[in-house]
Amino acid sequence: MNTSALIRPAWTPATIALMVIGFMVFWPLGFAMLAYIIWGDRLEGFKRDVNRATDGIFAGCRRGSDKAARWGHGSARTGNVAFDDWREKELERLAEERRKLDEMLAEFDDYARELRRAKDQDEFDRFMANRNKSTAPAKSDPSTGTAPTKRGKGSNLLDD
């Protein structure tokens, strides 16, 4: 960014004056100038990220129009029959590879989902086993040979 510019995202007399004038004329203009002074140096990165995102969106549109051209909705022929035949064979080969990769991805997703389900089931079973151990009825006291007495609800504040 040009650091010799009069209006740049920094605390210069010009930007401070514009901020004050902005507050006097219409308060959102003052806040906009304040935001530019504070975060204006990040503006280049923000613009770059927005441009990448929009390029990705419109690249999808271009791919869609290329597919339409390939399937006879436009003229994708170059005039060279040998090249066009070779290109069609390569595109068919790539489409087959893509189909195989998509099938492998679906198989892996199913495998990973089943693994997660099995892990969750194992954790649940372990939880239930621990829970059942802690809530199992108490056995008789081996030293006295009698079962422990159960107190009524509310007899101890910690029992609740």
CSV table of N, CA and C in Angstrom, one decimal:
chain,number,residue,atom,x,y,z
A,1,MET,N,0.8,-1.2,0.0
A,1,MET,CA,0.0,0.0,0.0
A,1,MET,C,0.9,1.2,0.0
A,2,ASN,N,0.5,2.3,-0.7
A,2,ASN,CA,1.3,3.5,-0.8
A,2,ASN,C,1.2,4.2,0.5
A,3,THR,N,2.4,4.4,1.2
A,3,THR,CA,2.4,5.0,2.5
A,3,THR,C,2.5,6.5,2.4
A,4,SER,N,2.7,7.0,1.2
A,4,SER,CA,2.8,8.5,1.0
A,4,SER,C,1.4,9.1,0.6
A,5,ALA,N,0.4,8.3,0.5
A,5,ALA,CA,-0.9,8.8,0.1
A,5,ALA,C,-1.5,9.7,1.2
A,6,LEU,N,-2.3,10.7,0.9
A,6,LEU,CA,-2.8,11.6,1.8
A,6,LEU,C,-3.9,10.9,2.7
A,7,ILE,N,-4.7,10.1,2.1
A,7,ILE,CA,-5.7,9.4,2.9
A,7,ILE,C,-5.4,7.9,2.9
A,8,ARG,N,-4.8,7.5,4.0
A,8,ARG,CA,-4.4,6.1,4.1
A,8,ARG,C,-4.9,5.6,5.5
A,9,PRO,N,-5.0,4.3,5.7
A,9,PRO,CA,-5.5,3.8,7.0
A,9,PRO,C,-4.5,4.0,8.1
A,10,ALA,N,-4.4,5.3,8.6
A,10,ALA,CA,-3.5,5.6,9.7
A,10,ALA,C,-4.0,6.9,10.3
A,11,TRP,N,-3.4,7.2,11.5
A,11,TRP,CA,-3.9,8.4,12.2
A,11,TRP,C,-3.1,9.6,11.6
A,12,THR,N,-3.5,10.1,10.5
A,12,THR,CA,-2.9,11.3,9.9
A,12,THR,C,-3.8,12.5,10.1
A,13,PRO,N,-3.3,13.7,10.0
A,13,PRO,CA,-4.2,14.8,10.2
A,13,PRO,C,-5.4,14.8,9.2
A,14,ALA,N,-5.1,14.4,8.0
A,14,ALA,CA,-6.2,14.4,7.0
A,14,ALA,C,-7.3,13.4,7.4
A,15,THR,N,-6.9,12.2,7.8
A,15,THR,CA,-7.9,11.2,8.2
A,15,THR,C,-8.7,11.6,9.4
A,16,ILE,N,-8.0,12.2,10.4
A,16,ILE,CA,-8.7,12.7,11.6
A,16,ILE,C,-9.7,13.7,11.2
A,17,ALA,N,-9.3,14.7,10.4
A,17,ALA,CA,-10.2,15.8,9.9
A,17,ALA,C,-11.4,15.2,9.2
A,18,LEU,N,-11.2,14.2,8.3
A,18,LEU,CA,-12.3,13.6,7.6
A,18,LEU,C,-13.2,12.9,8.6
A,19,MET,N,-12.7,12.3,9.6
A,19,MET,CA,-13.5,11.6,10.6
A,19,MET,C,-14.3,12.6,11.4
A,20,VAL,N,-13.7,13.7,11.8
A,20,VAL,CA,-14.5,14.7,12.5
A,20,VAL,C,-15.6,15.3,11.7
A,21,ILE,N,-15.2,15.6,10.4
A,21,ILE,CA,-16.2,16.2,9.5
A,21,ILE,C,-17.3,15.2,9.3
A,22,GLY,N,-17.0,13.9,9.1
A,22,GLY,CA,-18.0,12.9,8.9
A,22,GLY,C,-18.9,12.8,10.1
A,23,PHE,N,-18.4,12.8,11.3
A,23,PHE,CA,-19.3,12.8,12.5
A,23,PHE,C,-20.2,14.1,12.5
A,24,MET,N,-19.7,15.2,12.1
A,24,MET,CA,-20.5,16.4,12.1
A,24,MET,C,-21.6,16.4,11.0
A,25,VAL,N,-21.3,15.9,9.9
A,25,VAL,CA,-22.2,15.9,8.7
A,25,VAL,C,-23.3,14.8,9.0
A,26,PHE,N,-22.8,13.5,9.1
A,26,PHE,CA,-23.7,12.4,9.3
A,26,PHE,C,-22.9,11.3,10.0
A,27,TRP,N,-23.4,11.0,11.2
A,27,TRP,CA,-22.5,10.2,12.1
A,27,TRP,C,-22.1,8.9,11.5
A,28,PRO,N,-22.8,8.1,10.7
A,28,PRO,CA,-22.3,6.9,10.1
A,28,PRO,C,-21.0,7.1,9.2
A,29,LEU,N,-20.9,8.3,8.6
A,29,LEU,CA,-19.7,8.6,7.9
A,29,LEU,C,-18.5,8.7,8.8
A,30,GLY,N,-18.7,9.3,10.0
A,30,GLY,CA,-17.6,9.3,10.9
A,30,GLY,C,-17.2,8.0,11.4
A,31,PHE,N,-18.2,7.1,11.7
A,31,PHE,CA,-17.8,5.7,12.0
A,31,PHE,C,-17.1,5.0,10.9
A,32,ALA,N,-17.6,5.2,9.7
A,32,ALA,CA,-17.0,4.6,8.5
A,32,ALA,C,-15.5,5.0,8.4
A,33,MET,N,-15.2,6.3,8.6
A,33,MET,CA,-13.9,6.8,8.5
A,33,MET,C,-13.0,6.2,9.7
A,34,LEU,N,-13.6,6.1,10.9
A,34,LEU,CA,-12.9,5.5,12.0
A,34,LEU,C,-12.6,4.1,11.7
A,35,ALA,N,-13.5,3.3,11.2
A,35,ALA,CA,-13.3,1.9,10.8
A,35,ALA,C,-12.2,1.8,9.8
A,36,TYR,N,-12.2,2.7,8.8
A,36,TYR,CA,-11.1,2.7,7.8
A,36,TYR,C,-9.7,3.0,8.4
A,37,ILE,N,-9.7,3.9,9.4
A,37,ILE,CA,-8.4,4.2,10.0
A,37,ILE,C,-7.9,3.0,10.8
A,38,ILE,N,-8.8,2.3,11.5
A,38,ILE,CA,-8.4,1.2,12.4
A,38,ILE,C,-8.1,0.0,11.6
A,39,TRP,N,-9.1,-0.4,10.7
A,39,TRP,CA,-9.0,-1.7,10.0
A,39,TRP,C,-8.7,-1.6,8.5
A,40,GLY,N,-8.4,-0.4,8.0
A,40,GLY,CA,-8.2,-0.2,6.6
A,40,GLY,C,-7.0,-1.0,6.0
A,41,ASP,N,-6.0,-1.3,6.8
A,41,ASP,CA,-4.8,-2.0,6.3
A,41,ASP,C,-5.2,-3.5,6.0
A,42,ARG,N,-6.3,-4.0,6.6
A,42,ARG,CA,-6.8,-5.3,6.3
A,42,ARG,C,-7.6,-5.4,5.0
A,43,LEU,N,-7.9,-4.3,4.4
A,43,LEU,CA,-8.8,-4.2,3.3
A,43,LEU,C,-8.3,-4.9,2.1
A,44,GLU,N,-7.0,-4.9,1.9
A,44,GLU,CA,-6.4,-5.6,0.7
A,44,GLU,C,-6.7,-7.1,0.8
A,45,GLY,N,-6.4,-7.7,2.0
A,45,GLY,CA,-6.6,-9.1,2.2
A,45,GLY,C,-8.1,-9.5,2.1
A,46,PHE,N,-9.0,-8.6,2.6
A,46,PHE,CA,-10.4,-8.9,2.5
A,46,PHE,C,-10.8,-8.9,1.0
A,47,LYS,N,-10.4,-7.9,0.2
A,47,LYS,CA,-10.7,-7.8,-1.2
A,47,LYS,C,-10.2,-9.1,-1.9
A,48,ARG,N,-9.0,-9.5,-1.6
A,48,ARG,CA,-8.4,-10.7,-2.2
A,48,ARG,C,-9.3,-11.9,-1.9
A,49,ASP,N,-9.7,-12.1,-0.6
A,49,ASP,CA,-10.5,-13.2,-0.2
A,49,ASP,C,-11.9,-13.2,-1.0
A,50,VAL,N,-12.5,-12.0,-1.1
A,50,VAL,CA,-13.8,-11.9,-1.8
A,50,VAL,C,-13.6,-12.2,-3.3
A,51,ASN,N,-12.5,-11.8,-3.9
A,51,ASN,CA,-12.2,-12.1,-5.3
A,51,ASN,C,-12.0,-13.6,-5.5
A,52,ARG,N,-11.3,-14.3,-4.6
A,52,ARG,CA,-11.2,-15.7,-4.7
A,52,ARG,C,-12.5,-16.4,-4.6
A,53,ALA,N,-13.3,-16.0,-3.7
A,53,ALA,CA,-14.6,-16.6,-3.5
A,53,ALA,C,-15.5,-16.5,-4.7
A,54,THR,N,-15.5,-15.3,-5.3
A,54,THR,CA,-16.4,-15.0,-6.5
A,54,THR,C,-15.8,-15.8,-7.7
A,55,ASP,N,-14.5,-15.8,-7.7
A,55,ASP,CA,-13.9,-16.6,-8.8
A,55,ASP,C,-14.3,-18.1,-8.8
A,56,GLY,N,-14.3,-18.6,-7.5
A,56,GLY,CA,-14.7,-20.0,-7.4
A,56,GLY,C,-16.2,-20.2,-7.8
A,57,ILE,N,-17.0,-19.3,-7.4
A,57,ILE,CA,-18.5,-19.4,-7.8
A,57,ILE,C,-18.6,-19.3,-9.3
A,58,PHE,N,-18.0,-18.4,-10.0
A,58,PHE,CA,-18.1,-18.3,-11.4
A,58,PHE,C,-17.4,-19.3,-12.2
A,59,ALA,N,-16.3,-19.9,-11.6
A,59,ALA,CA,-15.7,-21.0,-12.2
A,59,ALA,C,-16.6,-22.2,-12.3
A,60,GLY,N,-17.5,-22.4,-11.3
A,60,GLY,CA,-18.5,-23.5,-11.4
A,60,GLY,C,-19.5,-23.2,-12.5
A,61,CYS,N,-19.8,-21.9,-12.8
A,61,CYS,CA,-20.7,-21.6,-13.9
A,61,CYS,C,-20.0,-21.9,-15.2
A,62,ARG,N,-18.7,-21.6,-15.3
A,62,ARG,CA,-18.0,-21.9,-16.5
A,62,ARG,C,-17.9,-23.4,-16.8
A,63,ARG,N,-17.7,-24.2,-15.7
A,63,ARG,CA,-17.6,-25.6,-15.9
A,63,ARG,C,-18.9,-26.1,-16.4
A,64,GLY,N,-20.0,-25.6,-15.9
A,64,GLY,CA,-21.4,-26.0,-16.3
A,64,GLY,C,-21.6,-25.7,-17.8
A,65,SER,N,-21.1,-24.5,-18.3
A,65,SER,CA,-21.2,-24.2,-19.7
A,65,SER,C,-20.3,-25.1,-20.5
A,66,ASP,N,-19.1,-25.5,-20.0
A,66,ASP,CA,-18.3,-26.4,-20.7
A,66,ASP,C,-18.9,-27.7,-20.9
A,67,LYS,N,-19.6,-28.2,-19.8
A,67,LYS,CA,-20.3,-29.5,-19.9
A,67,LYS,C,-21.4,-29.4,-21.0
A,68,ALA,N,-22.1,-28.3,-21.0
A,68,ALA,CA,-23.2,-28.2,-22.0
A,68,ALA,C,-22.6,-28.2,-23.4
A,69,ALA,N,-21.4,-27.6,-23.6
A,69,ALA,CA,-20.8,-27.6,-24.9
A,69,ALA,C,-20.3,-29.0,-25.3
A,70,ARG,N,-19.8,-29.7,-24.3
A,70,ARG,CA,-19.4,-31.1,-24.6
A,70,ARG,C,-20.5,-32.0,-25.0
A,71,TRP,N,-21.7,-31.8,-24.4
A,71,TRP,CA,-22.8,-32.7,-24.7
A,71,TRP,C,-23.6,-32.2,-25.8
A,72,GLY,N,-23.1,-31.4,-26.7
A,72,GLY,CA,-23.8,-31.1,-27.9
A,72,GLY,C,-24.7,-29.9,-27.8
A,73,HIS,N,-24.6,-29.1,-26.7
A,73,HIS,CA,-25.4,-27.9,-26.6
A,73,HIS,C,-24.6,-26.7,-27.1
A,74,GLY,N,-23.5,-26.9,-27.7
A,74,GLY,CA,-22.7,-25.8,-28.3
A,74,GLY,C,-21.6,-26.4,-29.2
A,75,SER,N,-20.9,-25.6,-29.8
A,75,SER,CA,-19.9,-26.1,-30.7
A,75,SER,C,-18.5,-26.3,-30.0
A,76,ALA,N,-18.2,-27.5,-29.6
A,76,ALA,CA,-16.9,-27.7,-28.9
A,76,ALA,C,-15.9,-28.4,-29.9
A,77,ARG,N,-16.3,-28.5,-31.1
A,77,ARG,CA,-15.4,-29.1,-32.1
A,77,ARG,C,-14.4,-28.1,-32.6
A,78,THR,N,-13.2,-28.6,-32.8
A,78,THR,CA,-12.1,-27.7,-33.3
A,78,THR,C,-11.9,-27.7,-34.8
A,79,GLY,N,-12.5,-28.7,-35.4
A,79,GLY,CA,-12.3,-28.8,-36.9
A,79,GLY,C,-11.3,-29.9,-37.2
A,80,ASN,N,-10.4,-30.2,-36.3
A,80,ASN,CA,-9.5,-31.3,-36.5
A,80,ASN,C,-10.1,-32.6,-35.9
A,81,VAL,N,-10.5,-33.5,-36.9
A,81,VAL,CA,-11.2,-34.7,-36.5
A,81,VAL,C,-10.4,-35.6,-35.6
A,82,ALA,N,-9.1,-35.7,-35.9
A,82,ALA,CA,-8.2,-36.6,-35.1
A,82,ALA,C,-8.1,-36.1,-33.6
A,83,PHE,N,-7.9,-34.8,-33.5
A,83,PHE,CA,-7.8,-34.2,-32.2
A,83,PHE,C,-9.1,-34.3,-31.4
A,84,ASP,N,-10.3,-34.0,-32.1
A,84,ASP,CA,-11.6,-34.1,-31.5
A,84,ASP,C,-11.9,-35.5,-31.0
A,85,ASP,N,-11.5,-36.6,-31.8
A,85,ASP,CA,-11.7,-37.9,-31.4
A,85,ASP,C,-10.8,-38.3,-30.2
A,86,TRP,N,-9.6,-37.8,-30.2
A,86,TRP,CA,-8.7,-38.1,-29.1
A,86,TRP,C,-9.2,-37.4,-27.8
A,87,ARG,N,-9.7,-36.2,-28.0
A,87,ARG,CA,-10.2,-35.4,-26.8
A,87,ARG,C,-11.4,-36.1,-26.2
A,88,GLU,N,-12.3,-36.6,-27.1
A,88,GLU,CA,-13.5,-37.3,-26.6
A,88,GLU,C,-13.2,-38.6,-25.9
A,89,LYS,N,-12.2,-39.3,-26.4
A,89,LYS,CA,-11.8,-40.5,-25.7
A,89,LYS,C,-11.2,-40.2,-24.3
A,90,GLU,N,-10.3,-39.2,-24.3
A,90,GLU,CA,-9.7,-38.7,-23.0
A,90,GLU,C,-10.8,-38.3,-22.0
A,91,LEU,N,-11.8,-37.5,-22.5
A,91,LEU,CA,-12.8,-37.0,-21.6
A,91,LEU,C,-13.7,-38.2,-21.1
A,92,GLU,N,-13.9,-39.2,-22.0
A,92,GLU,CA,-14.6,-40.4,-21.5
A,92,GLU,C,-13.8,-41.1,-20.5
A,93,ARG,N,-12.5,-41.3,-20.7
A,93,ARG,CA,-11.6,-41.9,-19.7
A,93,ARG,C,-11.6,-41.2,-18.4
A,94,LEU,N,-11.5,-39.9,-18.5
A,94,LEU,CA,-11.5,-39.1,-17.2
A,94,LEU,C,-12.9,-39.2,-16.5
A,95,ALA,N,-14.0,-39.2,-17.3
A,95,ALA,CA,-15.3,-39.4,-16.7
A,95,ALA,C,-15.4,-40.7,-16.0
A,96,GLU,N,-14.8,-41.8,-16.6
A,96,GLU,CA,-14.8,-43.1,-15.9
A,96,GLU,C,-14.0,-43.1,-14.6
A,97,GLU,N,-12.8,-42.4,-14.7
A,97,GLU,CA,-12.0,-42.3,-13.5
A,97,GLU,C,-12.7,-41.5,-12.4
A,98,ARG,N,-13.4,-40.5,-12.8
A,98,ARG,CA,-14.2,-39.7,-11.9
A,98,ARG,C,-15.3,-40.5,-11.2
A,99,ARG,N,-15.9,-41.3,-12.0
A,99,ARG,CA,-17.0,-42.2,-11.5
A,99,ARG,C,-16.4,-43.2,-10.5
A,100,LYS,N,-15.3,-43.8,-10.8
A,100,LYS,CA,-14.6,-44.7,-9.9
A,100,LYS,C,-14.2,-44.0,-8.6
A,101,LEU,N,-13.7,-42.8,-8.7
A,101,LEU,CA,-13.3,-42.0,-7.5
A,101,LEU,C,-14.5,-41.7,-6.7
A,102,ASP,N,-15.6,-41.3,-7.3
A,102,ASP,CA,-16.8,-41.0,-6.6
A,102,ASP,C,-17.4,-42.3,-5.8
A,103,GLU,N,-17.3,-43.4,-6.5
A,103,GLU,CA,-17.7,-44.7,-5.8
A,103,GLU,C,-16.8,-45.0,-4.6
A,104,MET,N,-15.5,-44.8,-4.8
A,104,MET,CA,-14.6,-45.0,-3.7
A,104,MET,C,-14.8,-44.1,-2.6
A,105,LEU,N,-15.2,-42.8,-2.9
A,105,LEU,CA,-15.5,-41.9,-1.8
A,105,LEU,C,-16.7,-42.3,-1.1
A,106,ALA,N,-17.7,-42.7,-1.8
A,106,ALA,CA,-19.0,-43.2,-1.2
A,106,ALA,C,-18.7,-44.4,-0.3
A,107,GLU,N,-17.9,-45.3,-0.7
A,107,GLU,CA,-17.5,-46.5,0.1
A,107,GLU,C,-16.8,-46.1,1.3
A,108,PHE,N,-15.8,-45.2,1.2
A,108,PHE,CA,-15.1,-44.7,2.4
A,108,PHE,C,-16.0,-44.0,3.3
A,109,ASP,N,-16.9,-43.1,2.8
A,109,ASP,CA,-17.8,-42.4,3.7
A,109,ASP,C,-18.7,-43.4,4.5
A,110,ASP,N,-19.1,-44.5,3.8
A,110,ASP,CA,-19.9,-45.5,4.5
A,110,ASP,C,-19.1,-46.2,5.6
A,111,TYR,N,-17.8,-46.5,5.3
A,111,TYR,CA,-16.9,-47.2,6.2
A,111,TYR,C,-16.7,-46.3,7.4
A,112,ALA,N,-16.4,-45.0,7.2
A,112,ALA,CA,-16.1,-44.1,8.3
A,112,ALA,C,-17.4,-43.9,9.1
A,113,ARG,N,-18.5,-43.8,8.5
A,113,ARG,CA,-19.8,-43.7,9.2
A,113,ARG,C,-20.0,-44.9,10.1
A,114,GLU,N,-19.7,-46.1,9.6
A,114,GLU,CA,-19.9,-47.3,10.4
A,114,GLU,C,-18.9,-47.3,11.5
A,115,LEU,N,-17.7,-46.9,11.3
A,115,LEU,CA,-16.7,-46.8,12.3
A,115,LEU,C,-17.1,-45.9,13.5
A,116,ARG,N,-17.6,-44.7,13.1
A,116,ARG,CA,-18.1,-43.8,14.1
A,116,ARG,C,-19.3,-44.4,14.9
A,117,ARG,N,-20.2,-45.1,14.2
A,117,ARG,CA,-21.3,-45.7,14.9
A,117,ARG,C,-20.8,-46.7,15.8
A,118,ALA,N,-19.9,-47.6,15.4
A,118,ALA,CA,-19.3,-48.6,16.3
A,118,ALA,C,-18.6,-48.0,17.5
A,119,LYS,N,-17.9,-46.9,17.3
A,119,LYS,CA,-17.2,-46.3,18.4
A,119,LYS,C,-18.2,-45.6,19.4
A,120,ASP,N,-19.2,-45.0,18.8
A,120,ASP,CA,-20.3,-44.4,19.7
A,120,ASP,C,-21.0,-45.5,20.5
A,121,GLN,N,-21.3,-46.7,19.8
A,121,GLN,CA,-21.9,-47.8,20.5
A,121,GLN,C,-21.1,-48.3,21.6
A,122,ASP,N,-19.8,-48.4,21.4
A,122,ASP,CA,-18.8,-48.9,22.4
A,122,ASP,C,-18.8,-47.9,23.6
A,123,GLU,N,-18.7,-46.6,23.3
A,123,GLU,CA,-18.7,-45.7,24.4
A,123,GLU,C,-20.0,-45.7,25.1
A,124,PHE,N,-21.1,-45.9,24.5
A,124,PHE,CA,-22.4,-45.9,25.1
A,124,PHE,C,-22.5,-47.2,26.0
A,125,ASP,N,-22.1,-48.3,25.5
A,125,ASP,CA,-22.1,-49.6,26.3
A,125,ASP,C,-21.2,-49.4,27.5
A,126,ARG,N,-20.0,-48.8,27.4
A,126,ARG,CA,-19.2,-48.6,28.5
A,126,ARG,C,-19.8,-47.7,29.5
A,127,PHE,N,-20.5,-46.6,29.1
A,127,PHE,CA,-21.2,-45.7,30.0
A,127,PHE,C,-22.3,-46.5,30.7
A,128,MET,N,-23.1,-47.3,30.0
A,128,MET,CA,-24.2,-48.0,30.6
A,128,MET,C,-23.7,-49.0,31.6
A,129,ALA,N,-22.5,-49.7,31.3
A,129,ALA,CA,-22.0,-50.6,32.3
A,129,ALA,C,-21.5,-49.9,33.5
A,130,ASN,N,-20.8,-48.8,33.4
A,130,ASN,CA,-20.4,-48.0,34.6
A,130,ASN,C,-21.6,-47.5,35.4
A,131,ARG,N,-22.6,-47.1,34.7
A,131,ARG,CA,-23.8,-46.5,35.3
A,131,ARG,C,-24.5,-47.6,36.1
A,132,ASN,N,-24.6,-48.8,35.5
A,132,ASN,CA,-25.3,-49.9,36.1
A,132,ASN,C,-24.5,-50.4,37.4
A,133,LYS,N,-23.1,-50.3,37.3
A,133,LYS,CA,-22.3,-50.7,38.5
A,133,LYS,C,-22.6,-49.7,39.6
A,134,SER,N,-22.7,-48.5,39.3
A,134,SER,CA,-22.8,-47.5,40.4
A,134,SER,C,-24.2,-47.5,41.0
A,135,THR,N,-25.2,-47.9,40.2
A,135,THR,CA,-26.6,-47.9,40.7
A,135,THR,C,-27.1,-49.3,41.1
A,136,ALA,N,-26.2,-50.3,41.1
A,136,ALA,CA,-26.6,-51.6,41.5
A,136,ALA,C,-26.9,-51.6,43.0
A,137,PRO,N,-27.8,-52.5,43.4
A,137,PRO,CA,-28.2,-52.5,44.9
A,137,PRO,C,-27.0,-53.0,45.7
A,138,ALA,N,-26.8,-52.4,46.8
A,138,ALA,CA,-25.7,-52.7,47.7
A,138,ALA,C,-25.8,-54.1,48.3
A,139,LYS,N,-24.7,-54.8,48.4
A,139,LYS,CA,-24.7,-56.2,48.9
A,139,LYS,C,-24.5,-56.1,50.4
A,140,SER,N,-24.7,-57.2,51.1
A,140,SER,CA,-24.5,-57.2,52.6
A,140,SER,C,-23.1,-56.8,52.9
A,141,ASP,N,-23.0,-56.2,54.1
A,141,ASP,CA,-21.7,-55.9,54.6
A,141,ASP,C,-21.0,-57.1,55.1
A,142,PRO,N,-19.8,-57.5,54.6
A,142,PRO,CA,-19.1,-58.7,54.9
A,142,PRO,C,-18.7,-58.7,56.4
A,143,SER,N,-18.4,-57.6,57.0
A,143,SER,CA,-17.9,-57.6,58.4
A,143,SER,C,-19.0,-57.9,59.4
A,144,THR,N,-20.2,-57.4,59.1
A,144,THR,CA,-21.3,-57.6,60.0
A,144,THR,C,-22.3,-58.6,59.6
A,145,GLY,N,-22.3,-58.9,58.2
A,145,GLY,CA,-23.2,-59.9,57.7
A,145,GLY,C,-24.6,-59.3,57.5
A,146,THR,N,-24.8,-58.0,57.7
A,146,THR,CA,-26.1,-57.4,57.5
A,146,THR,C,-26.1,-56.5,56.3
A,147,ALA,N,-27.2,-56.3,55.7
A,147,ALA,CA,-27.3,-55.3,54.6
A,147,ALA,C,-27.3,-53.9,55.2
A,148,PRO,N,-26.8,-53.0,54.5
A,148,PRO,CA,-26.8,-51.6,55.0
A,148,PRO,C,-28.2,-51.1,55.0
A,149,THR,N,-28.4,-50.2,56.0
A,149,THR,CA,-29.8,-49.6,56.1
A,149,THR,C,-29.9,-48.5,55.2
A,150,LYS,N,-31.1,-48.4,54.6
A,150,LYS,CA,-31.3,-47.3,53.7
A,150,LYS,C,-32.0,-46.2,54.4
A,151,ARG,N,-31.5,-45.0,54.2
A,151,ARG,CA,-32.1,-43.9,54.9
A,151,ARG,C,-33.3,-43.3,54.1
A,152,GLY,N,-34.2,-42.7,54.7
A,152,GLY,CA,-35.3,-42.0,54.0
A,152,GLY,C,-34.8,-40.8,53.2
A,153,LYS,N,-35.5,-40.4,52.2
A,153,LYS,CA,-35.1,-39.3,51.3
A,153,LYS,C,-35.1,-38.1,52.2
A,154,GLY,N,-34.1,-37.3,52.0
A,154,GLY,CA,-34.0,-36.0,52.7
A,154,GLY,C,-33.3,-36.1,54.1
A,155,SER,N,-32.9,-37.3,54.5
A,155,SER,CA,-32.3,-37.4,55.8
A,155,SER,C,-30.9,-36.9,55.7
A,156,ASN,N,-30.3,-36.8,54.6
A,156,ASN,CA,-28.9,-36.3,54.4
A,156,ASN,C,-29.0,-35.3,53.2
A,157,LEU,N,-28.5,-34.1,53.4
A,157,LEU,CA,-28.6,-33.2,52.3
A,157,LEU,C,-27.8,-33.6,51.1
A,158,LEU,N,-26.8,-34.4,51.2
A,158,LEU,CA,-26.0,-34.9,50.1
A,158,LEU,C,-26.6,-36.0,49.4
A,159,ASP,N,-27.6,-36.7,49.9
A,159,ASP,CA,-28.3,-37.8,49.3
A,159,ASP,C,-29.2,-37.3,48.1
A,160,ASP,N,-29.6,-36.1,48.2
A,160,ASP,CA,-30.6,-35.6,47.2
A,160,ASP,C,-30.0,-35.4,45.8
